[in-house]
Short mmCIF file of C-alpha atoms and ligand atoms in Angstrom, two decimals:
data_model
loop_
_atom_site.label_atom_id
_atom_site.label_comp_id
_atom_site.label_asym_id
_atom_site.label_seq_id
_atom_site.Cartn_x
_atom_site.Cartn_y
_atom_site.Cartn_z
CA MET O 10 82.86 152.16 104.90
CA ARG O 11 79.45 150.58 104.19
CA VAL O 12 78.73 148.49 101.15
CA THR O 13 75.47 146.84 100.24
CA SER O 14 76.60 143.90 98.19
CA GLY O 15 75.35 141.28 100.65
CA VAL O 16 72.01 140.86 98.89
CA ILE O 17 71.82 139.02 95.59
CA VAL O 18 68.75 139.64 93.51
CA ALA O 19 69.71 138.24 90.16
CA PRO O 20 68.16 134.85 89.20
CA ALA O 21 70.49 131.88 88.63
CA PRO O 22 72.49 131.23 86.56
CA GLU O 23 73.36 134.88 85.95
CA ILE O 24 76.78 135.77 87.26
CA VAL O 25 76.64 138.53 89.87
CA SER O 26 79.75 140.60 89.95
CA THR O 27 80.21 142.67 93.07
CA ARG O 28 82.94 144.69 94.64
CA HIS O 29 84.04 141.42 96.12
CA VAL O 30 84.27 137.96 94.50
CA GLU O 31 82.20 136.95 91.53
CA ARG O 32 79.14 134.84 92.41
CA VAL O 33 76.31 133.01 90.80
CA ALA O 34 72.98 133.59 92.55
CA LEU O 35 71.94 130.25 94.01
CA GLY O 36 70.79 130.93 97.55
CA ALA O 37 68.00 132.82 99.32
CA PHE O 38 69.69 135.89 100.76
CA PRO O 39 69.55 137.73 103.06
CA THR O 40 68.88 134.86 105.50
CA PRO O 41 66.66 135.80 108.52
CA LEU O 42 67.86 137.02 111.86
CA GLU O 43 65.48 135.83 114.60
CA ARG O 44 65.29 136.44 118.33
CA ALA O 45 65.12 133.32 120.57
CA PRO O 46 63.05 134.37 123.63
CA ARG O 47 62.30 130.90 125.00
CA LEU O 48 65.96 129.85 124.66
CA GLU O 49 66.94 133.07 126.44
CA GLU O 50 64.60 132.20 129.26
CA ALA O 51 66.00 128.71 129.55
CA LEU O 52 69.54 130.11 129.66
CA GLY O 53 68.62 132.55 132.42
CA GLY O 54 68.56 135.87 130.71
CA ALA O 55 71.24 136.26 128.03
CA ASP O 56 69.69 137.85 124.92
CA VAL O 57 70.09 135.46 122.03
CA TRP O 58 69.52 136.01 118.32
CA ILE O 59 69.85 133.35 115.64
CA LYS O 60 71.22 134.03 112.15
CA ARG O 61 69.32 131.48 110.07
CA GLU O 62 71.97 130.63 107.53
CA ASP O 63 70.38 127.16 107.52
CA LEU O 64 67.59 128.80 105.53
CA SER O 65 69.90 129.78 102.66
CA GLY O 66 67.73 127.70 100.33
CA LEU O 67 69.75 125.61 97.91
CA ALA O 68 69.24 121.84 98.55
CA LEU O 69 68.34 122.41 102.22
CA GLY O 70 70.81 125.28 102.67
CA GLY O 71 73.59 125.96 105.12
CA ASN O 72 76.76 128.03 105.18
CA LYS O 73 78.29 126.26 102.08
CA VAL O 74 75.79 127.97 99.76
CA ARG O 75 77.72 131.30 99.81
CA GLN O 76 80.95 129.44 99.09
CA LEU O 77 79.34 127.57 96.22
CA GLU O 78 78.02 130.78 94.67
CA THR O 79 81.70 131.72 94.28
CA LEU O 80 82.98 128.33 93.23
CA MET O 81 80.24 127.90 90.60
CA ALA O 82 81.03 131.35 89.16
CA GLN O 83 84.62 130.22 88.72
CA ALA O 84 83.53 126.88 87.23
CA LEU O 85 81.20 128.59 84.74
CA ALA O 86 83.88 131.13 83.85
CA ALA O 87 86.20 128.20 83.14
CA GLY O 88 83.63 126.68 80.85
CA ALA O 89 83.12 123.58 83.03
CA ASP O 90 80.31 121.10 82.41
CA THR O 91 81.12 118.83 85.34
CA ILE O 92 81.92 119.61 89.00
CA VAL O 93 84.14 117.25 90.94
CA THR O 94 84.68 117.39 94.66
CA THR O 95 85.51 115.25 97.70
CA ALA O 96 84.77 115.01 101.45
CA ALA O 97 83.28 112.68 104.06
CA ALA O 98 80.22 110.61 103.15
CA GLN O 99 77.85 112.81 105.17
CA SER O 100 79.34 116.06 103.87
CA ASN O 101 77.09 119.12 103.76
CA PHE O 102 79.54 120.68 101.27
CA CYS O 103 79.13 117.71 98.85
CA ARG O 104 75.36 117.76 99.15
CA THR O 105 75.21 121.51 98.41
CA THR O 106 77.67 121.08 95.54
CA ALA O 107 75.43 118.41 94.04
CA GLY O 108 72.51 120.84 94.51
CA ALA O 109 74.36 123.73 92.81
CA ALA O 110 75.40 121.50 89.91
CA ALA O 111 71.81 120.26 89.43
CA LYS O 112 70.43 123.80 89.49
CA LEU O 113 72.97 125.01 86.92
CA GLY O 114 72.57 121.96 84.65
CA LEU O 115 76.01 120.68 85.32
CA HIS O 116 77.11 117.10 85.97
CA CYS O 117 78.54 116.35 89.44
CA VAL O 118 80.94 113.65 90.60
CA LEU O 119 81.51 113.18 94.31
CA LEU O 120 84.43 111.22 95.83
CA LEU O 121 83.19 110.36 99.31
CA ARG O 122 85.30 108.87 102.12
CA GLY O 123 83.51 105.64 103.03
CA VAL O 124 82.58 102.29 101.60
CA PRO O 125 79.89 101.50 98.96
CA GLY O 126 77.62 99.65 101.40
CA LEU O 127 76.84 102.73 103.55
CA PRO O 128 73.18 103.32 104.26
CA LEU O 129 71.57 105.80 101.91
CA ASP O 130 70.51 108.31 104.51
CA GLY O 131 71.07 111.95 105.49
CA ASN O 132 73.23 113.84 102.97
CA LEU O 133 74.03 110.66 101.10
CA LEU O 134 70.39 110.17 100.19
CA LEU O 135 70.21 113.78 98.98
CA ASP O 136 73.42 113.38 96.91
CA ARG O 137 71.75 110.51 95.08
CA LEU O 138 68.45 112.35 94.60
CA LEU O 139 70.33 115.39 93.26
CA GLY O 140 71.82 113.18 90.57
CA ALA O 141 75.44 113.20 91.65
CA GLU O 142 77.64 110.33 90.44
CA ILE O 143 79.17 108.89 93.62
CA GLU O 144 82.52 107.19 94.04
CA PHE O 145 83.84 105.90 97.35
CA ILE O 146 87.32 105.88 98.76
CA ASP O 147 87.96 103.61 101.70
CA THR O 148 89.66 105.95 104.12
CA LYS O 149 88.70 108.14 107.09
CA ASP O 150 91.65 110.50 106.65
CA PRO O 151 91.04 113.65 104.52
CA TYR O 152 94.82 113.94 104.07
CA ASP O 153 95.21 110.37 102.80
CA PRO O 154 97.44 110.64 99.64
CA ALA O 155 95.10 108.22 97.91
CA VAL O 156 92.44 111.02 97.78
CA PRO O 157 94.22 113.37 95.35
CA GLN O 158 95.32 110.30 93.36
CA GLN O 159 91.76 109.10 92.93
CA LEU O 160 90.54 112.64 92.22
CA GLN O 161 93.16 112.97 89.45
CA GLY O 162 91.96 109.58 88.05
CA ILE O 163 88.36 110.96 87.93
CA MET O 164 89.51 114.21 86.23
CA ASP O 165 91.48 112.21 83.63
CA ARG O 166 88.61 109.87 82.95
CA LEU O 167 86.12 112.71 82.50
CA ARG O 168 88.53 114.58 80.13
CA ALA O 169 89.01 111.37 78.10
CA LYS O 170 85.24 111.30 77.67
CA GLY O 171 85.30 114.86 76.28
CA ARG O 172 84.00 116.51 79.40
CA ARG O 173 85.30 119.74 80.95
CA PRO O 174 85.64 118.96 84.68
CA TYR O 175 86.18 121.59 87.40
CA LEU O 176 87.69 120.57 90.75
CA ALA O 177 85.83 122.40 93.50
CA HIS O 178 88.11 121.40 96.33
CA VAL O 179 88.71 124.23 98.82
CA VAL O 180 92.14 123.41 100.16
CA GLY O 181 95.32 125.44 100.62
CA THR O 182 95.23 128.98 99.22
CA ALA O 183 91.97 128.22 97.38
CA GLY O 184 90.62 128.66 100.89
CA ALA O 185 91.17 132.42 100.59
CA VAL O 186 88.41 132.55 97.97
CA GLY O 187 86.25 130.45 100.24
CA ALA O 188 86.79 132.84 103.22
CA ALA O 189 86.13 135.85 100.92
CA ALA O 190 82.78 134.31 100.00
CA TYR O 191 81.64 134.84 103.57
CA LEU O 192 82.34 138.56 103.65
CA PRO O 193 78.84 139.46 102.44
CA MET O 194 77.43 137.58 105.42
CA ALA O 195 79.18 140.04 107.73
CA GLU O 196 77.69 142.93 105.75
CA GLU O 197 74.26 141.32 105.94
CA LEU O 198 74.55 140.80 109.72
CA ILE O 199 75.57 144.42 110.26
CA ALA O 200 72.63 145.64 108.23
CA GLN O 201 70.29 143.50 110.27
CA TRP O 202 71.80 144.49 113.64
CA THR O 203 71.59 148.14 112.62
CA ALA O 204 67.96 147.78 111.54
CA ARG O 205 67.10 146.25 114.93
CA ALA O 206 69.25 148.69 116.83
CA ILE O 207 71.26 145.97 118.55
CA SER O 208 74.97 145.84 119.16
CA PRO O 209 75.85 142.21 119.85
CA ALA O 210 78.54 141.32 122.37
CA ALA O 211 79.46 138.11 120.59
CA LEU O 212 78.90 136.18 117.40
CA TYR O 213 79.14 132.37 117.85
CA VAL O 214 80.29 130.44 114.78
CA THR O 215 81.10 126.72 114.35
CA ALA O 216 84.67 126.25 113.14
CA GLY O 217 85.31 123.30 110.88
CA SER O 218 87.83 124.42 108.32
CA GLY O 219 87.50 127.88 109.87
CA LEU O 220 86.76 129.62 106.52
CA THR O 221 83.37 130.97 107.71
CA LEU O 222 85.00 132.27 110.88
CA ALA O 223 87.81 133.82 108.83
CA GLY O 224 85.38 135.63 106.52
CA LEU O 225 83.23 136.88 109.35
CA ALA O 226 86.12 138.05 111.55
CA LEU O 227 87.54 139.90 108.56
CA GLY O 228 84.23 141.42 107.54
CA LEU O 229 83.38 142.67 111.02
CA LYS O 230 86.80 144.24 111.56
CA TRP O 231 86.82 145.78 108.07
CA LEU O 232 83.49 147.38 108.76
CA GLY O 233 84.64 148.65 112.20
CA TRP O 234 82.43 146.42 114.27
CA ARG O 235 83.62 145.34 117.77
CA THR O 236 81.44 142.27 118.27
CA ARG O 237 83.59 139.43 119.64
CA VAL O 238 83.77 136.56 117.15
CA VAL O 239 83.82 133.24 119.02
CA GLY O 240 84.58 130.05 117.06
CA ILE O 241 83.59 126.73 118.60
CA CYS O 242 85.76 124.01 117.11
CA ALA O 243 84.03 120.92 115.67
CA GLN O 244 87.06 119.30 114.13
CA MET O 245 90.54 120.60 114.74
CA PRO O 246 92.26 121.72 117.94
CA ALA O 247 92.35 125.43 118.47
CA SER O 248 96.20 125.56 118.54
CA PHE O 249 96.28 124.14 115.02
CA LEU O 250 93.32 126.02 113.57
CA HIS O 251 93.92 129.52 115.06
CA PRO O 252 96.97 130.48 112.85
CA LEU O 253 95.23 128.95 109.83
CA VAL O 254 92.20 131.16 110.29
CA VAL O 255 94.40 134.25 110.69
CA GLN O 256 96.19 133.28 107.46
CA ARG O 257 93.06 132.66 105.45
CA ALA O 258 91.47 135.92 106.69
CA ASN O 259 94.58 137.90 105.65
CA GLU O 260 94.76 136.15 102.25
CA ALA O 261 91.10 136.95 101.72
CA SER O 262 91.74 140.59 102.71
CA ALA O 263 94.53 140.82 100.16
CA LEU O 264 92.44 139.14 97.47
CA LEU O 265 89.64 141.70 97.98
CA GLY O 266 91.99 144.64 98.50
CA LEU O 267 90.43 145.54 101.84
CA GLY O 268 93.60 146.76 103.56
CA THR O 269 92.48 145.18 106.86
CA ALA O 270 94.90 142.94 108.76
CA ILE O 271 93.60 140.21 111.05
CA ALA O 272 95.61 139.35 114.14
CA ALA O 273 95.34 136.34 116.46
CA GLU O 274 93.44 138.37 119.04
CA ASP O 275 90.72 139.50 116.64
CA PHE O 276 88.73 136.36 117.35
CA GLU O 277 88.84 133.41 119.74
CA LEU O 278 88.56 129.66 119.38
CA ASP O 279 87.27 127.17 121.96
CA ASP O 280 87.92 123.53 121.24
CA ARG O 281 86.37 122.07 124.43
CA GLN O 282 83.29 120.82 122.60
CA ILE O 283 84.91 118.49 120.06
CA GLY O 284 84.55 115.49 122.42
CA PRO O 285 85.90 112.19 121.18
CA GLY O 286 86.33 113.57 117.68
CA TYR O 287 84.91 115.08 114.50
CA GLY O 288 81.43 113.82 113.73
CA MET O 289 81.12 112.12 117.12
CA ALA O 290 78.05 113.28 119.07
CA THR O 291 78.61 114.42 122.68
CA ALA O 292 76.23 114.56 125.62
CA GLU O 293 76.59 118.41 125.64
CA ALA O 294 75.67 118.62 121.92
CA VAL O 295 72.65 116.38 122.35
CA GLU O 296 71.46 118.50 125.27
CA ALA O 297 71.96 121.69 123.14
CA ILE O 298 70.06 120.10 120.23
CA GLU O 299 67.13 119.12 122.46
CA LEU O 300 67.01 122.44 124.26
CA SER O 301 67.03 124.38 120.94
CA ALA O 302 64.39 122.13 119.44
CA GLN O 303 62.09 122.30 122.47
CA THR O 304 62.36 126.04 123.13
CA GLU O 305 62.66 127.52 119.61
CA SER O 306 61.84 124.66 117.20
CA LEU O 307 65.42 125.21 116.00
CA ILE O 308 66.83 122.00 114.57
CA LEU O 309 70.57 121.65 115.05
CA ASP O 310 72.95 118.79 114.17
CA PRO O 311 75.40 116.66 116.14
CA VAL O 312 78.46 117.37 113.95
CA TYR O 313 78.62 121.16 113.90
CA THR O 314 75.83 123.42 115.19
CA GLY O 315 74.96 121.24 118.23
CA LYS O 316 78.56 121.54 119.46
CA CYS O 317 78.51 125.30 118.77
CA MET O 318 75.34 125.80 120.79
CA ALA O 319 76.85 123.66 123.52
CA GLY O 320 79.80 126.05 123.57
CA LEU O 321 77.52 129.06 123.81
CA ILE O 322 75.50 127.43 126.63
CA ALA O 323 78.68 126.57 128.55
CA HIS O 324 79.90 130.17 128.30
CA VAL O 325 76.57 131.58 129.46
CA ARG O 326 76.39 129.10 132.38
CA ALA O 327 79.93 130.03 133.38
CA GLY O 328 78.61 133.60 133.70
CA ARG O 329 80.72 135.03 130.85
CA TRP O 330 78.04 137.19 129.26
CA ARG O 331 75.95 139.24 131.67
CA SER O 332 75.20 142.76 130.57
CA GLU O 333 77.35 143.35 127.49
CA GLY O 334 74.59 142.98 124.91
CA PRO O 335 72.99 140.20 122.94
CA LEU O 336 74.67 137.05 121.67
CA VAL O 337 74.20 135.99 118.02
CA PHE O 338 74.38 132.31 117.10
CA LEU O 339 75.11 131.41 113.52
CA HIS O 340 72.95 128.42 112.53
CA SER O 341 75.19 127.23 109.70
CA GLY O 342 72.93 124.38 108.60
CA GLY O 343 73.84 120.72 108.58
CA THR O 344 70.34 119.49 109.52
CA PRO O 345 70.42 116.46 107.10
CA THR O 346 73.20 114.82 109.09
CA LEU O 347 70.78 114.49 112.01
CA PHE O 348 68.95 111.78 110.02
CA ALA O 349 72.12 109.78 109.55
CA TYR O 350 72.55 109.48 113.32
CA GLY O 351 69.22 108.10 114.46
CA SER O 352 67.96 108.16 117.99
CA ASP O 353 70.13 105.30 119.29
CA ARG O 354 73.42 107.10 118.53
CA LEU O 355 72.08 110.23 120.14
CA ASP O 356 70.85 108.26 123.17
CA GLN O 357 74.32 106.68 123.47
CA ALA O 358 75.96 110.14 123.35
CA ARG O 359 73.56 111.48 125.92
CA ALA O 360 74.56 108.60 128.23
CA GLY O 361 78.17 109.60 127.75
CA ARG O 362 79.09 106.62 125.56
CA GLN O 363 81.06 107.12 122.36
CA ALA O 364 78.71 107.64 119.39
C1 PLP K 20 81.04 123.11 106.91
C2 PLP K 20 80.11 123.45 108.07
C3 PLP K 20 80.60 124.26 109.11
C4 PLP K 20 82.01 124.71 109.19
O1 PLP K 20 82.28 125.75 108.30
P1 PLP K 20 83.80 126.10 108.02
O2 PLP K 20 83.77 127.26 107.14
O3 PLP K 20 84.42 124.84 107.38
O4 PLP K 20 84.50 126.34 109.33
C5 PLP K 20 79.73 124.58 110.12
N1 PLP K 20 78.42 124.13 110.11
C6 PLP K 20 77.97 123.35 109.12
C7 PLP K 20 76.57 122.87 109.22
C8 PLP K 20 78.80 122.99 108.02
O5 PLP K 20 78.29 122.21 107.06
#
């Protein structure tokens, strides 16, 4: 079965209805697929292609743009005039949400984990420039019960002012919609591989919540593609995340009526690049960032894509991929966080100290 719904041509804010989930056109799709010859040479021969999802356009792009096309369609359908969401202070999702809201003429309120005195850099600077109203919550824990309480307070306050707020918080089963939003990326990749007559051995994807991984694993299997989907964990241990990704992929499959079942062995997860923790730069990630920049002018970040590239490099150096066909690396964006780290934190990480 081959569908061609991966490309959105309608201008925002028209709602694009496809065979899949409803979307508002916000990004620049299809994103490019590029070969990385100098990186290949540095890695000693493995063919490497880069899917440039970092070039998806909206407010400096990244993988969250596809998810937001879906969330914003739901918000508009619900008649919302204000988008509310929450995450860490340097969240790419929050920055892209603020961008989507600005582009659609909606108000945006962000509840960010952190304290009001944080330096206005990286994504936080962009949140401000994009016009989002920012509130802080003094916790590091995304599961802190104070988070939903404060979100509820924001929703109540907005409603009391006569606004129609929409909570764009992709947790629990709402994650199925998030995973489904990545299915068109699988279709887009297959169209690009077919056009270039390549049959990749593996697709490397950073796994945060695992929704991108779930959507891609589902899409590739549904379309009968055997490319190995390799998730490199940036946040949660593989033992915890693996069953969640299976569950989200199967929920997305049911939501879209695909009739494809995802099993644990349909993808793999490697959590050896997390280092001291989520958002902490590692020596391996800094090496991957520098190598990608200096060979391909490819700018990665220390939270997600640097760790994913470090995982790919470690697998190549261990001799895992020799003659099976090219490797595809998903550049999922996140570049703005680089500017919130600064060179001293990267230097510390390179020297093996906690950063
Ligand atoms: C959010 C994010 C990811 C992780 O995507 P999930 O779908 O949550 O796994 C990877 N890379 C970047 C740059 C991100 O912002």
